Amino acid sequence: MSRRLPRPLARSLLTLVLLVCSAAPMAACGSGTPAGTTLSVLASAELTDLRPVLDELRRDTGITLQLEFGGTVSASDLLGSGRADRHDLAWLSSDRWLRLNLKAAGGTGAPLSTRTMMSPLVLGVKRSTADRLWPSGGERQPSWADIAGAAERGQLRYAMTDPNVAHSGLAALVAVATAGAGTGEALRPEDVAQDRVRGFLAGRTLAAASTHALVDSYLDHQTDTDAVIAYESDLLALDGDGRLREPLDLVYPQDGIVLSDYPLLLLDPAKRAAYDRVLAWLLAPAAQKKIMRLTLRRPVDPTVARDPRLERPIGNALYFPDRPEVVQRLLAQYEADTPATATGPSRPPAPSRTEEPSRAPAPSRTP
């Protein structure tokens, strides 16, 4: 025989339950994701700057993201190879190369993917160099063809990541080759071997395996390096930290931009509930604002007011190749034409794991 609780006591118990749920992590009450969940994440190396965001994510949801860092291109090679992977999620600067790898391997489909933030690839060039090469007072942005031409003539010595490892280097190669082909479409195999790409690579004098490492290396070689090809977010942060001997002007090439949108990918379908919970938190306006303030990446939520430094239009988006062999040929040409004098490591150390929250189909345009 059941007993009915007195109404005052029932109301008190209900109030207590509501208080516990509101004070506990969001994942603990009705989400299907138990508090204390840990997800292993294969992440692009530049995401080391998200430590405070992931600490707050853990406090609010009870979910810990355990990040193992590596290069975006090398991570995409691993995930697209068909070999078993032990990670629950991947968080890459871009998944375009991964999608091509999966297509080449005959995969049935790409993992569920949702973009979380954005940053365009740009050229940060010393102000004195910009005034010498493109004396237009900023009225006309140079093109990738202009940049490649200056490098070929020996007038521009720049730093760029290894495109075999990092997406920023691969994106720069794609941009120069696409602009040089002049077709207005995705690169074809016959577009790859061109003088424009060879001339561009002649100016690369500084190398690194990740964007953050490249920026640090540039700081050590400011005297003999004119420019850095990197993400807008990294160059804006560098401009504000007082370590530059000469300001860098940001060039947004007028013939097209390659945009990284940092998708979060679900590798293990059994972790879908936790993945959805993490995404809901990351895409909420409060988290988007925090990511923007901390990393200077652009929010994907159009309702979030942008930092004034991020209000500049980024122009047209360039096509990314839609055939794996095009990228493979481009990387082979890079290996053949890169000057042997480039300074700095071009291969990363083994992926590093943080034990605590730490810091394609038909041709598609980048968002």
Coordinates of C-alpha atoms in Angstrom, one line a residue:
M1 CA 0.0 0.0 0.0
S2 CA 1.5 3.4 -1.0
R3 CA 1.5 6.4 1.2
R4 CA 1.0 9.9 -0.2
L5 CA 3.5 12.4 1.2
P6 CA 2.0 15.5 2.9
R7 CA 1.8 18.3 0.5
P8 CA 4.2 20.7 2.4
L9 CA 6.8 17.9 2.6
A10 CA 6.4 17.0 -1.1
R11 CA 6.8 20.7 -2.1
S12 CA 10.0 20.8 0.1
L13 CA 11.4 17.7 -1.6
L14 CA 10.7 19.1 -5.1
T15 CA 12.4 22.4 -4.2
L16 CA 15.4 20.5 -3.0
V17 CA 15.6 18.5 -6.2
L18 CA 15.4 21.6 -8.3
L19 CA 18.1 23.3 -6.2
V20 CA 20.4 20.3 -6.6
C21 CA 19.9 20.2 -10.4
S22 CA 20.6 23.9 -10.8
A23 CA 23.7 23.8 -8.7
A24 CA 25.1 20.6 -10.3
P25 CA 26.8 20.4 -13.7
M26 CA 24.3 20.6 -16.5
A27 CA 25.1 17.1 -17.6
A28 CA 24.1 15.6 -14.3
C29 CA 20.3 16.3 -14.6
G30 CA 18.4 14.8 -17.5
S31 CA 20.9 15.1 -20.3
G32 CA 21.8 11.5 -20.7
T33 CA 25.4 12.3 -20.1
P34 CA 26.7 11.4 -16.6
A35 CA 28.8 13.9 -14.7
G36 CA 32.5 13.1 -14.7
T37 CA 32.5 12.1 -18.4
T38 CA 35.9 12.3 -20.1
L39 CA 36.3 12.4 -23.9
S40 CA 39.6 11.9 -25.7
V41 CA 40.1 14.4 -28.5
L42 CA 42.6 14.5 -31.4
A43 CA 43.1 18.3 -31.8
S44 CA 44.9 20.8 -34.0
A45 CA 48.0 22.1 -32.2
E46 CA 46.8 25.7 -32.2
L47 CA 43.9 24.8 -29.8
T48 CA 46.3 24.8 -26.9
D49 CA 45.0 28.4 -26.2
L50 CA 41.5 27.1 -25.1
R51 CA 42.5 25.9 -21.6
P52 CA 40.3 28.5 -19.7
V53 CA 37.4 27.7 -22.0
L54 CA 37.6 24.0 -21.4
D55 CA 38.0 24.5 -17.7
E56 CA 34.8 26.4 -17.7
L57 CA 33.1 23.7 -19.9
R58 CA 34.1 21.0 -17.4
R59 CA 32.7 23.1 -14.5
D60 CA 29.4 23.7 -16.2
T61 CA 28.8 20.3 -17.8
G62 CA 30.9 17.8 -15.9
I63 CA 32.6 16.8 -19.2
T64 CA 36.4 16.8 -19.5
L65 CA 37.9 17.1 -22.9
Q66 CA 41.3 15.4 -22.9
L67 CA 43.2 16.9 -25.9
E68 CA 46.0 15.2 -27.8
F69 CA 47.7 17.7 -30.1
G70 CA 49.0 17.3 -33.6
G71 CA 49.1 18.9 -37.0
T72 CA 45.7 19.2 -38.8
V73 CA 47.0 17.6 -42.0
S74 CA 48.8 14.7 -40.3
A75 CA 45.7 14.1 -38.1
S76 CA 43.5 14.0 -41.2
D77 CA 45.9 11.5 -42.8
L78 CA 45.6 9.3 -39.7
L79 CA 41.8 9.5 -39.5
G80 CA 41.3 9.1 -43.2
S81 CA 43.5 6.1 -43.5
G82 CA 40.9 3.6 -42.3
R83 CA 43.1 2.6 -39.4
A84 CA 41.4 2.2 -36.0
D85 CA 41.6 5.3 -33.8
R86 CA 41.1 5.5 -30.1
H87 CA 39.8 9.0 -29.9
D88 CA 36.1 9.9 -29.2
L89 CA 36.2 13.3 -31.0
A90 CA 38.5 15.3 -33.3
W91 CA 38.8 19.1 -33.2
L92 CA 40.6 20.3 -36.3
S93 CA 41.2 23.7 -37.8
S94 CA 39.6 22.3 -41.0
D95 CA 38.2 18.9 -42.0
R96 CA 38.5 19.4 -45.8
W97 CA 41.6 17.3 -46.2
L98 CA 40.1 14.6 -44.0
R99 CA 37.0 14.4 -46.2
L100 CA 39.1 14.0 -49.3
N101 CA 41.1 11.2 -47.6
L102 CA 37.9 9.4 -46.6
K103 CA 36.7 9.8 -50.2
A104 CA 39.9 8.3 -51.5
A105 CA 39.7 5.4 -49.1
G106 CA 36.2 4.6 -50.2
G107 CA 34.6 5.5 -46.9
T108 CA 30.9 5.5 -46.5
G109 CA 30.7 8.9 -45.0
A110 CA 32.5 11.6 -43.0
P111 CA 32.0 11.9 -39.2
L112 CA 29.3 14.3 -37.9
S113 CA 31.0 17.7 -38.0
T114 CA 30.0 21.1 -36.6
R115 CA 32.0 24.3 -36.9
T116 CA 32.8 26.1 -33.7
M117 CA 34.7 29.3 -34.6
M118 CA 36.5 30.9 -37.5
S119 CA 39.7 32.5 -38.6
P120 CA 41.0 33.4 -42.1
L121 CA 44.5 32.7 -43.3
V122 CA 46.3 36.1 -43.9
L123 CA 49.7 37.5 -44.5
G124 CA 51.2 39.6 -41.7
V125 CA 53.9 41.8 -43.3
K126 CA 56.2 44.3 -41.7
R127 CA 54.9 47.8 -42.3
S128 CA 58.1 49.0 -44.0
T129 CA 58.0 46.0 -46.3
A130 CA 54.3 46.6 -47.1
D131 CA 55.0 50.3 -47.9
R132 CA 57.9 49.3 -50.2
L133 CA 56.0 46.6 -52.1
W134 CA 52.5 47.9 -52.2
P135 CA 52.5 51.6 -51.6
S136 CA 48.7 52.1 -51.9
G137 CA 48.0 53.1 -48.3
G138 CA 45.9 50.0 -47.8
E139 CA 43.4 51.1 -50.5
R140 CA 44.1 47.9 -52.5
Q141 CA 44.9 44.6 -50.9
P142 CA 47.6 42.6 -52.7
S143 CA 46.6 39.4 -54.3
W144 CA 48.2 35.9 -53.8
A145 CA 49.7 36.5 -57.2
D146 CA 51.3 39.8 -55.9
I147 CA 52.7 37.9 -52.9
A148 CA 54.1 35.1 -55.0
G149 CA 55.6 37.6 -57.4
A150 CA 57.4 39.5 -54.6
A151 CA 58.7 36.2 -53.2
E152 CA 60.0 35.1 -56.6
R153 CA 61.9 38.4 -57.1
G154 CA 63.6 38.0 -53.7
Q155 CA 61.7 41.0 -52.2
L156 CA 59.6 39.0 -49.7
R157 CA 61.1 36.5 -47.2
Y158 CA 58.3 34.9 -45.2
A159 CA 57.5 32.2 -42.6
M160 CA 55.0 29.4 -43.3
T161 CA 54.1 26.1 -41.7
D162 CA 54.9 22.8 -43.3
P163 CA 51.8 21.9 -45.4
N164 CA 52.4 18.2 -44.8
V165 CA 51.6 18.8 -41.2
A166 CA 49.7 22.0 -40.6
H167 CA 46.5 23.3 -42.4
S168 CA 47.8 26.9 -42.6
G169 CA 50.7 25.9 -44.8
L170 CA 48.5 23.7 -47.0
A171 CA 45.9 26.4 -47.3
A172 CA 48.5 28.9 -48.5
L173 CA 49.7 26.5 -51.2
V174 CA 46.2 25.9 -52.3
A175 CA 45.5 29.7 -52.4
V176 CA 48.6 30.5 -54.5
A177 CA 48.0 27.6 -56.9
T178 CA 44.3 28.4 -57.3
A179 CA 45.1 32.1 -58.0
G180 CA 47.8 31.2 -60.4
A181 CA 45.6 28.8 -62.3
G182 CA 43.1 31.6 -62.9
T183 CA 40.2 29.2 -63.7
G184 CA 37.9 30.4 -60.9
E185 CA 37.3 26.8 -60.0
A186 CA 38.8 24.1 -57.8
L187 CA 42.4 23.1 -58.8
R188 CA 42.9 20.3 -61.4
P189 CA 45.9 18.1 -61.5
E190 CA 47.3 20.0 -64.5
D191 CA 47.1 23.3 -62.6
V192 CA 49.6 22.2 -59.9
A193 CA 53.0 22.3 -61.7
Q194 CA 53.2 26.0 -62.4
D195 CA 55.9 28.7 -62.1
R196 CA 53.7 30.8 -59.8
V197 CA 53.9 28.1 -57.0
R198 CA 57.7 27.7 -57.5
G199 CA 58.2 31.4 -57.3
F200 CA 56.1 31.6 -54.2
L201 CA 58.1 28.9 -52.5
A202 CA 61.4 30.6 -53.3
G203 CA 60.6 33.2 -50.6
R204 CA 59.9 30.8 -47.7
T205 CA 62.9 31.1 -45.4
L206 CA 61.4 30.1 -42.1
A207 CA 59.5 26.8 -41.2
A208 CA 57.7 25.3 -38.3
A209 CA 55.2 22.4 -37.7
S210 CA 52.4 24.5 -36.2
T211 CA 51.1 28.1 -36.4
H212 CA 52.0 28.8 -32.7
A213 CA 55.5 27.5 -33.2
L214 CA 55.9 29.5 -36.4
V215 CA 54.9 32.7 -34.6
D216 CA 57.5 32.0 -31.9
S217 CA 60.1 31.3 -34.5
Y218 CA 59.4 34.5 -36.3
L219 CA 60.0 36.4 -33.1
D220 CA 63.5 35.0 -33.0
H221 CA 64.1 35.9 -36.7
Q222 CA 62.4 39.3 -37.1
T223 CA 65.5 40.9 -38.6
D224 CA 65.8 38.6 -41.6
T225 CA 62.1 37.7 -42.1
D226 CA 59.6 40.1 -43.7
A227 CA 56.3 38.4 -43.2
V228 CA 54.3 35.5 -41.6
I229 CA 51.5 33.5 -43.2
A230 CA 49.3 32.5 -40.4
Y231 CA 45.7 32.8 -39.0
E232 CA 44.3 36.2 -38.4
S233 CA 43.8 35.3 -34.7
D234 CA 47.5 34.5 -34.1
L235 CA 48.7 37.6 -35.8
L236 CA 46.3 39.9 -34.0
A237 CA 47.4 38.4 -30.7
L238 CA 51.0 38.8 -31.6
D239 CA 50.4 42.5 -32.5
G240 CA 49.1 43.1 -29.0
D241 CA 51.7 41.4 -26.8
G242 CA 54.6 43.9 -27.2
R243 CA 57.2 41.5 -28.7
L244 CA 57.2 42.9 -32.2
R245 CA 60.1 45.2 -33.2
E246 CA 58.0 46.5 -36.1
P247 CA 54.2 46.3 -36.5
L248 CA 52.7 43.8 -38.9
D249 CA 50.1 44.9 -41.4
L250 CA 47.5 42.2 -42.1
V251 CA 46.9 41.5 -45.8
Y252 CA 43.6 39.8 -46.8
P253 CA 44.5 38.7 -50.4
Q254 CA 41.9 40.3 -52.8
D255 CA 41.7 37.2 -55.0
G256 CA 40.4 35.0 -52.2
I257 CA 40.7 33.7 -48.6
V258 CA 40.9 30.3 -47.1
L259 CA 38.9 30.2 -43.9
S260 CA 39.4 27.7 -41.0
D261 CA 36.2 27.0 -39.1
Y262 CA 37.4 24.6 -36.4
P263 CA 34.9 21.8 -36.7
L264 CA 34.3 19.4 -33.8
L265 CA 33.9 15.9 -35.2
L266 CA 32.2 12.9 -33.6
L267 CA 34.4 9.8 -34.1
D268 CA 32.7 7.4 -31.7
P269 CA 28.9 7.4 -32.3
A270 CA 28.4 6.0 -28.8
K271 CA 29.5 9.3 -27.4
R272 CA 26.8 11.3 -29.3
A273 CA 25.0 12.5 -26.1
A274 CA 28.2 14.0 -24.7
Y275 CA 29.2 15.5 -28.1
D276 CA 25.8 17.2 -28.3
R277 CA 26.2 18.6 -24.8
V278 CA 29.7 19.9 -25.5
L279 CA 28.5 21.6 -28.7
A280 CA 25.4 23.1 -27.1
W281 CA 27.8 24.7 -24.5
L282 CA 30.4 25.9 -27.1
L283 CA 27.8 27.4 -29.4
A284 CA 26.0 29.3 -26.7
P285 CA 26.5 33.1 -26.9
A286 CA 28.4 33.3 -23.6
A287 CA 31.0 30.7 -24.7
Q288 CA 31.3 32.2 -28.2
K289 CA 32.1 35.6 -26.6
K290 CA 34.6 34.0 -24.3
I291 CA 36.3 32.1 -27.2
M292 CA 36.5 35.4 -29.2
R293 CA 37.9 37.4 -26.3
L294 CA 40.5 34.7 -25.4
T295 CA 41.6 33.6 -28.8
L296 CA 40.6 36.4 -31.3
R297 CA 38.8 33.8 -33.5
R298 CA 35.5 34.9 -35.0
P299 CA 32.3 33.6 -33.6
V300 CA 30.1 31.4 -35.7
D301 CA 27.0 32.8 -34.0
P302 CA 26.1 35.9 -36.2
T303 CA 24.2 37.4 -33.2
V304 CA 27.4 37.8 -31.2
A305 CA 28.8 41.3 -31.5
R306 CA 32.4 41.1 -32.8
D307 CA 35.5 42.6 -31.4
P308 CA 36.3 45.7 -33.5
R309 CA 39.5 44.0 -34.7
L310 CA 37.4 41.2 -36.3
E311 CA 34.9 43.4 -38.1
R312 CA 36.9 43.5 -41.3
P313 CA 35.2 41.7 -44.2
I314 CA 37.3 38.7 -45.4
G315 CA 36.2 38.8 -49.0
N316 CA 35.7 35.9 -51.3
A317 CA 36.4 32.3 -50.3
L318 CA 38.6 30.1 -52.5
Y319 CA 37.7 26.6 -53.6
F320 CA 39.5 23.8 -51.9
P321 CA 40.5 20.9 -54.2
D322 CA 37.9 18.3 -54.7
R323 CA 40.3 15.5 -55.7
P324 CA 42.9 13.9 -53.4
E325 CA 45.5 13.6 -56.1
V326 CA 45.5 17.4 -56.6
V327 CA 46.6 17.9 -53.0
Q328 CA 49.1 15.1 -53.2
R329 CA 50.7 16.6 -56.3
L330 CA 50.8 20.0 -54.6
L331 CA 52.6 18.5 -51.6
A332 CA 55.0 16.7 -53.9
Q333 CA 55.8 20.0 -55.6
Y334 CA 56.3 21.6 -52.2
E335 CA 58.9 19.0 -51.3
A336 CA 60.7 19.4 -54.6
D337 CA 60.7 23.2 -54.7
T338 CA 61.1 24.3 -51.0
P339 CA 64.5 25.9 -50.5
A340 CA 66.9 23.8 -48.4
T341 CA 67.8 27.0 -46.5
A342 CA 64.5 27.2 -44.7
T343 CA 65.1 27.5 -41.0
G344 CA 63.3 25.6 -38.3
P345 CA 61.8 22.2 -37.8
S346 CA 59.2 21.2 -40.4
R347 CA 58.0 18.0 -38.7
P348 CA 56.3 18.0 -35.3
P349 CA 57.2 16.1 -32.2
A350 CA 55.0 13.1 -31.3
P351 CA 51.4 14.2 -30.4
S352 CA 51.2 15.5 -26.8
R353 CA 48.3 14.7 -24.6
T354 CA 46.9 17.0 -21.9
E355 CA 45.8 15.0 -18.9
E356 CA 43.5 17.8 -17.8
P357 CA 41.3 20.2 -19.7
S358 CA 43.8 22.3 -21.6
R359 CA 44.6 24.7 -22.8
A360 CA 34.7 16.0 -49.7
P361 CA 32.3 15.7 -52.1
A362 CA 31.7 18.3 -54.8
P363 CA 33.9 21.4 -54.8
S364 CA 32.9 23.6 -51.8
R365 CA 33.7 27.1 -51.0
T366 CA 35.1 27.9 -47.6
P367 CA 32.4 29.5 -45.4

